[in-house]
């Protein structure tokens, strides 16, 4: 019998108990021994539950219980999740977590601690909820050199963009609907400003390339500036706007990583990942593109990934799963504005749209016009190729001096 403890009885924690209870027999068969929840840490009371007797408010009780070999951390956040997880790994207990903040901020140190103490630190549920992605990258695709990962990693923003694209709903209305349906938090800033997707692409980049990337090192832009005009231009160009977390190996030992809205072609594997779904494309040198799709959040999908890690932990109690990365060398993350790319830009002049476009040609050189239905007077859209973000900003400043305002610009992806 494997005894486990769960830190947190919120959405995911209660889901973990539910999955373990519902699939008790099949899980015992797969783990090769029964899995028993001995303690659940939560400050709240749950008097009506059939397992109300195993709740505790005292973390030390779990830490000092020698029978508990695996601790599941599903509290979220860093405090007290980080000191608790660290203490577990220092005291001979393997840890399974769904906590993306924790893995993105402290992954390298916690993996080193787990390795030193011959324990497991597993976090399949931290990215993509129920979508298997950590194990596929670290095991199934291990024969490849991964060159690139691009993901729709945030369900809330994908839902909002889908409503803007399909139903021409304004951003604020789509956000309000997401909140009404429970797809967005009351404070949705981490989602709509890109911080949530940033944590997830940092975890995937750290795993795929073996060096820790911290969210603070990554350019992250959310979807708050995306308008229905941008959506219409993406359509006229031949694609859709998606919030993409992307990382690319540059071939010189450095990586390029960013989170931002991007134009993606309609025939891209990621273009039809809609609503609250997530999609992750992993480009390997042997496999080519491999795409993972599914529910990136929610009680049971996330709990399913957590319980799978628990089963793996039980099966590998005396052996470590190979999952490891180290801290990166300084300068490992290339500045986001140094890589040549293609951009879409939307501009507004005082005269006609044709005049605005020809002024843009003078500032930018060779550009291609994109015309949306219902283009306003003086408005023009165009794409410009082969320039860095920094060069784009310089040319945009020159265009503004020539009397044409740049209303927005969006990176064009090649996935
Ligand atoms: N708010 C997140 C999302 C939850 O929408 O994807 C899962 O991390």
mmCIF file of C-alpha atoms in Angstrom, residues 30-241:
data_model
loop_
_atom_site.group_PDB
_atom_site.id
_atom_site.type_symbol
_atom_site.label_atom_id
_atom_site.label_comp_id
_atom_site.label_asym_id
_atom_site.label_seq_id
_atom_site.Cartn_x
_atom_site.Cartn_y
_atom_site.Cartn_z
ATOM 1 C CA UNK A 30 -1.562 -0.149 -12.765
ATOM 2 C CA UNK A 31 0.479 1.035 -9.781
ATOM 3 C CA UNK A 32 0.912 -2.589 -8.677
ATOM 4 C CA UNK A 33 -0.306 -1.665 -5.192
ATOM 5 C CA UNK A 34 -3.268 0.222 -3.704
ATOM 6 C CA UNK A 35 -2.908 3.993 -3.275
ATOM 7 C CA UNK A 36 -4.367 5.367 -0.059
ATOM 8 C CA UNK A 37 -4.879 9.044 0.800
ATOM 9 C CA UNK A 38 -3.840 9.351 4.449
ATOM 10 C CA UNK A 39 -3.970 13.132 4.960
ATOM 11 C CA UNK A 40 -5.386 16.181 3.204
ATOM 12 C CA UNK A 41 -4.078 19.577 4.222
ATOM 13 C CA UNK A 42 -6.547 22.438 3.999
ATOM 14 C CA UNK A 43 -7.418 25.306 6.305
ATOM 15 C CA UNK A 44 -11.125 24.963 5.511
ATOM 16 C CA UNK A 45 -13.591 22.478 7.030
ATOM 17 C CA UNK A 46 -15.331 19.872 4.844
ATOM 18 C CA UNK A 47 -17.769 18.290 7.328
ATOM 19 C CA UNK A 48 -20.095 16.601 4.824
ATOM 20 C CA UNK A 49 -17.452 14.621 2.976
ATOM 21 C CA UNK A 50 -17.171 10.835 3.472
ATOM 22 C CA UNK A 51 -13.424 11.314 3.994
ATOM 23 C CA UNK A 52 -13.797 14.342 6.338
ATOM 24 C CA UNK A 53 -11.758 12.512 8.991
ATOM 25 C CA UNK A 54 -8.456 12.703 7.125
ATOM 26 C CA UNK A 55 -8.271 16.525 6.925
ATOM 27 C CA UNK A 56 -5.583 18.354 8.850
ATOM 28 C CA UNK A 57 -4.494 21.971 9.171
ATOM 29 C CA UNK A 58 -1.031 20.956 10.340
ATOM 30 C CA UNK A 59 1.588 20.468 7.631
ATOM 31 C CA UNK A 60 4.069 19.092 10.197
ATOM 32 C CA UNK A 61 1.761 16.136 10.761
ATOM 33 C CA UNK A 62 2.253 15.159 7.107
ATOM 34 C CA UNK A 63 5.956 15.949 7.047
ATOM 35 C CA UNK A 64 6.613 13.856 10.152
ATOM 36 C CA UNK A 65 4.519 10.876 9.079
ATOM 37 C CA UNK A 66 7.026 8.251 7.905
ATOM 38 C CA UNK A 67 4.250 6.239 6.232
ATOM 39 C CA UNK A 68 3.638 9.011 3.683
ATOM 40 C CA UNK A 69 5.972 8.499 0.747
ATOM 41 C CA UNK A 70 4.345 10.821 -1.828
ATOM 42 C CA UNK A 71 2.937 14.312 -1.339
ATOM 43 C CA UNK A 72 0.634 15.869 -3.932
ATOM 44 C CA UNK A 73 0.831 19.662 -3.959
ATOM 45 C CA UNK A 74 -2.218 21.275 -5.562
ATOM 46 C CA UNK A 75 -2.411 24.521 -3.596
ATOM 47 C CA UNK A 76 -1.017 26.778 -6.331
ATOM 48 C CA UNK A 77 1.139 29.862 -5.801
ATOM 49 C CA UNK A 78 4.553 29.978 -4.182
ATOM 50 C CA UNK A 79 3.790 30.610 -0.552
ATOM 51 C CA UNK A 80 3.472 28.235 1.258
ATOM 52 C CA UNK A 81 3.653 25.745 -1.637
ATOM 53 C CA UNK A 82 7.398 26.258 -2.172
ATOM 54 C CA UNK A 83 8.554 25.809 1.458
ATOM 55 C CA UNK A 84 6.208 22.827 1.842
ATOM 56 C CA UNK A 85 7.437 21.093 -1.336
ATOM 57 C CA UNK A 86 11.059 21.809 -0.446
ATOM 58 C CA UNK A 87 10.540 20.375 3.054
ATOM 59 C CA UNK A 88 8.936 17.228 1.595
ATOM 60 C CA UNK A 89 11.872 16.649 -0.764
ATOM 61 C CA UNK A 90 14.323 17.276 2.093
ATOM 62 C CA UNK A 91 12.470 14.730 4.210
ATOM 63 C CA UNK A 92 12.356 11.750 1.868
ATOM 64 C CA UNK A 93 8.976 12.336 0.225
ATOM 65 C CA UNK A 94 8.502 12.453 -3.532
ATOM 66 C CA UNK A 95 6.312 15.284 -4.784
ATOM 67 C CA UNK A 96 3.700 15.500 -7.542
ATOM 68 C CA UNK A 97 2.428 18.970 -8.373
ATOM 69 C CA UNK A 98 0.111 20.778 -10.767
ATOM 70 C CA UNK A 99 1.552 24.130 -9.738
ATOM 71 C CA UNK A 100 2.878 26.006 -12.773
ATOM 72 C CA UNK A 101 3.988 29.036 -10.729
ATOM 73 C CA UNK A 102 6.109 26.734 -8.576
ATOM 74 C CA UNK A 103 7.697 24.790 -11.440
ATOM 75 C CA UNK A 104 8.340 27.907 -13.537
ATOM 76 C CA UNK A 105 9.923 29.792 -10.618
ATOM 77 C CA UNK A 106 11.697 27.021 -8.707
ATOM 78 C CA UNK A 107 11.920 24.000 -11.037
ATOM 79 C CA UNK A 108 15.708 23.791 -11.401
ATOM 80 C CA UNK A 109 16.321 23.910 -7.634
ATOM 81 C CA UNK A 110 13.562 21.440 -6.777
ATOM 82 C CA UNK A 111 14.693 18.984 -9.474
ATOM 83 C CA UNK A 112 18.253 19.171 -8.114
ATOM 84 C CA UNK A 113 16.987 18.565 -4.590
ATOM 85 C CA UNK A 114 14.908 15.582 -5.746
ATOM 86 C CA UNK A 115 17.927 14.166 -7.589
ATOM 87 C CA UNK A 116 20.192 14.605 -4.565
ATOM 88 C CA UNK A 117 17.737 12.723 -2.348
ATOM 89 C CA UNK A 118 16.855 10.097 -4.966
ATOM 90 C CA UNK A 119 13.225 11.176 -5.055
ATOM 91 C CA UNK A 120 10.790 12.105 -7.786
ATOM 92 C CA UNK A 121 9.456 15.581 -8.494
ATOM 93 C CA UNK A 122 6.778 15.235 -11.180
ATOM 94 C CA UNK A 123 4.569 17.938 -12.714
ATOM 95 C CA UNK A 124 2.689 16.636 -15.762
ATOM 96 C CA UNK A 125 -0.399 18.669 -14.794
ATOM 97 C CA UNK A 126 1.474 21.978 -14.664
ATOM 98 C CA UNK A 127 1.219 22.492 -18.443
ATOM 99 C CA UNK A 128 -1.773 21.635 -20.594
ATOM 100 C CA UNK A 129 -3.941 20.225 -17.759
ATOM 101 C CA UNK A 130 -5.066 16.824 -19.007
ATOM 102 C CA UNK A 131 -2.887 16.890 -22.141
ATOM 103 C CA UNK A 132 0.170 14.640 -21.852
ATOM 104 C CA UNK A 133 3.100 16.907 -22.713
ATOM 105 C CA UNK A 134 5.812 16.739 -20.020
ATOM 106 C CA UNK A 135 6.243 12.969 -20.329
ATOM 107 C CA UNK A 136 6.099 12.990 -24.164
ATOM 108 C CA UNK A 137 8.817 15.650 -24.355
ATOM 109 C CA UNK A 138 11.044 14.052 -21.709
ATOM 110 C CA UNK A 139 10.530 10.424 -22.767
ATOM 111 C CA UNK A 140 8.671 9.701 -26.008
ATOM 112 C CA UNK A 141 10.479 12.378 -28.028
ATOM 113 C CA UNK A 142 13.810 11.856 -26.273
ATOM 114 C CA UNK A 143 15.507 10.576 -29.435
ATOM 115 C CA UNK A 144 14.888 13.942 -31.112
ATOM 116 C CA UNK A 145 16.558 17.273 -30.903
ATOM 117 C CA UNK A 146 13.547 19.466 -30.264
ATOM 118 C CA UNK A 147 14.048 22.620 -32.305
ATOM 119 C CA UNK A 148 10.879 24.480 -31.530
ATOM 120 C CA UNK A 149 7.696 24.421 -29.422
ATOM 121 C CA UNK A 150 4.623 26.555 -30.040
ATOM 122 C CA UNK A 151 1.530 26.331 -27.934
ATOM 123 C CA UNK A 152 -1.902 27.709 -27.326
ATOM 124 C CA UNK A 153 -1.414 27.334 -23.597
ATOM 125 C CA UNK A 154 -4.191 29.379 -22.061
ATOM 126 C CA UNK A 155 -7.819 28.319 -22.339
ATOM 127 C CA UNK A 156 -9.313 31.596 -21.122
ATOM 128 C CA UNK A 157 -7.683 33.716 -23.813
ATOM 129 C CA UNK A 158 -8.335 31.094 -26.478
ATOM 130 C CA UNK A 159 -12.027 31.177 -25.579
ATOM 131 C CA UNK A 160 -12.074 34.982 -25.821
ATOM 132 C CA UNK A 161 -10.278 35.015 -29.183
ATOM 133 C CA UNK A 162 -12.582 32.297 -30.529
ATOM 134 C CA UNK A 163 -15.620 34.414 -29.636
ATOM 135 C CA UNK A 164 -14.010 37.447 -31.310
ATOM 136 C CA UNK A 165 -13.204 35.430 -34.447
ATOM 137 C CA UNK A 166 -16.382 33.382 -34.813
ATOM 138 C CA UNK A 167 -19.023 35.708 -33.392
ATOM 139 C CA UNK A 168 -17.338 39.105 -33.819
ATOM 140 C CA UNK A 169 -17.818 39.691 -30.120
ATOM 141 C CA UNK A 170 -15.793 42.600 -28.714
ATOM 142 C CA UNK A 171 -12.931 41.737 -26.351
ATOM 143 C CA UNK A 172 -14.671 43.111 -23.231
ATOM 144 C CA UNK A 173 -17.893 41.205 -23.985
ATOM 145 C CA UNK A 174 -16.025 37.960 -24.662
ATOM 146 C CA UNK A 175 -14.121 38.359 -21.389
ATOM 147 C CA UNK A 176 -17.366 38.997 -19.498
ATOM 148 C CA UNK A 177 -18.869 35.846 -21.045
ATOM 149 C CA UNK A 178 -15.774 33.814 -20.107
ATOM 150 C CA UNK A 179 -16.188 35.020 -16.513
ATOM 151 C CA UNK A 180 -19.904 34.243 -16.535
ATOM 152 C CA UNK A 181 -19.198 30.683 -17.745
ATOM 153 C CA UNK A 182 -16.443 30.188 -15.167
ATOM 154 C CA UNK A 183 -13.654 30.048 -17.788
ATOM 155 C CA UNK A 184 -12.027 33.203 -16.479
ATOM 156 C CA UNK A 185 -11.129 34.241 -12.953
ATOM 157 C CA UNK A 186 -12.677 37.276 -11.337
ATOM 158 C CA UNK A 187 -9.186 38.783 -11.727
ATOM 159 C CA UNK A 188 -8.252 37.527 -15.197
ATOM 160 C CA UNK A 189 -5.045 39.575 -15.518
ATOM 161 C CA UNK A 190 -2.613 36.597 -15.442
ATOM 162 C CA UNK A 191 -4.504 35.085 -18.362
ATOM 163 C CA UNK A 192 -5.264 38.083 -20.552
ATOM 164 C CA UNK A 193 -1.857 39.709 -20.022
ATOM 165 C CA UNK A 194 -0.007 36.534 -20.975
ATOM 166 C CA UNK A 195 1.616 35.667 -17.611
ATOM 167 C CA UNK A 196 -0.070 32.258 -17.362
ATOM 168 C CA UNK A 197 0.967 31.184 -20.871
ATOM 169 C CA UNK A 198 4.445 32.540 -20.136
ATOM 170 C CA UNK A 199 4.908 30.263 -17.121
ATOM 171 C CA UNK A 200 3.848 27.270 -19.210
ATOM 172 C CA UNK A 201 6.135 27.933 -22.188
ATOM 173 C CA UNK A 202 9.001 28.535 -19.718
ATOM 174 C CA UNK A 203 8.403 25.066 -18.230
ATOM 175 C CA UNK A 204 8.315 23.449 -21.679
ATOM 176 C CA UNK A 205 11.429 25.323 -22.811
ATOM 177 C CA UNK A 206 13.291 24.358 -19.634
ATOM 178 C CA UNK A 207 12.362 20.728 -20.153
ATOM 179 C CA UNK A 208 13.059 20.537 -23.885
ATOM 180 C CA UNK A 209 16.379 22.391 -23.844
ATOM 181 C CA UNK A 210 17.647 21.421 -20.372
ATOM 182 C CA UNK A 211 18.180 24.922 -18.950
ATOM 183 C CA UNK A 212 15.797 26.851 -16.721
ATOM 184 C CA UNK A 213 14.047 29.818 -18.296
ATOM 185 C CA UNK A 214 12.428 32.154 -15.778
ATOM 186 C CA UNK A 215 9.185 33.961 -16.721
ATOM 187 C CA UNK A 216 10.811 37.343 -15.964
ATOM 188 C CA UNK A 217 13.275 36.748 -18.837
ATOM 189 C CA UNK A 218 10.529 36.271 -21.419
ATOM 190 C CA UNK A 219 8.678 38.872 -23.448
ATOM 191 C CA UNK A 220 5.003 38.271 -22.682
ATOM 192 C CA UNK A 221 2.189 40.216 -24.268
ATOM 193 C CA UNK A 222 -1.440 39.263 -23.780
ATOM 194 C CA UNK A 223 -4.546 39.884 -25.862
ATOM 195 C CA UNK A 224 -5.863 43.077 -24.284
ATOM 196 C CA UNK A 225 -4.922 45.196 -27.312
ATOM 197 C CA UNK A 226 -6.467 42.873 -29.900
ATOM 198 C CA UNK A 227 -9.436 44.441 -31.660
ATOM 199 C CA UNK A 228 -12.124 43.176 -34.014
ATOM 200 C CA UNK A 229 -10.305 45.101 -36.782
ATOM 201 C CA UNK A 230 -7.183 42.954 -36.159
ATOM 202 C CA UNK A 231 -9.355 39.827 -36.298
ATOM 203 C CA UNK A 232 -10.818 40.962 -39.632
ATOM 204 C CA UNK A 233 -7.334 41.657 -41.013
ATOM 205 C CA UNK A 234 -6.140 38.189 -39.957
ATOM 206 C CA UNK A 235 -9.108 36.737 -41.817
ATOM 207 C CA UNK A 236 -8.345 38.800 -44.951
ATOM 208 C CA UNK A 237 -4.682 37.693 -44.722
ATOM 209 C CA UNK A 238 -5.751 34.022 -44.598
ATOM 210 C CA UNK A 239 -5.654 33.038 -40.958
ATOM 211 C CA UNK A 240 -6.604 33.729 -37.364
ATOM 212 C CA UNK A 241 -5.109 35.412 -34.311
#
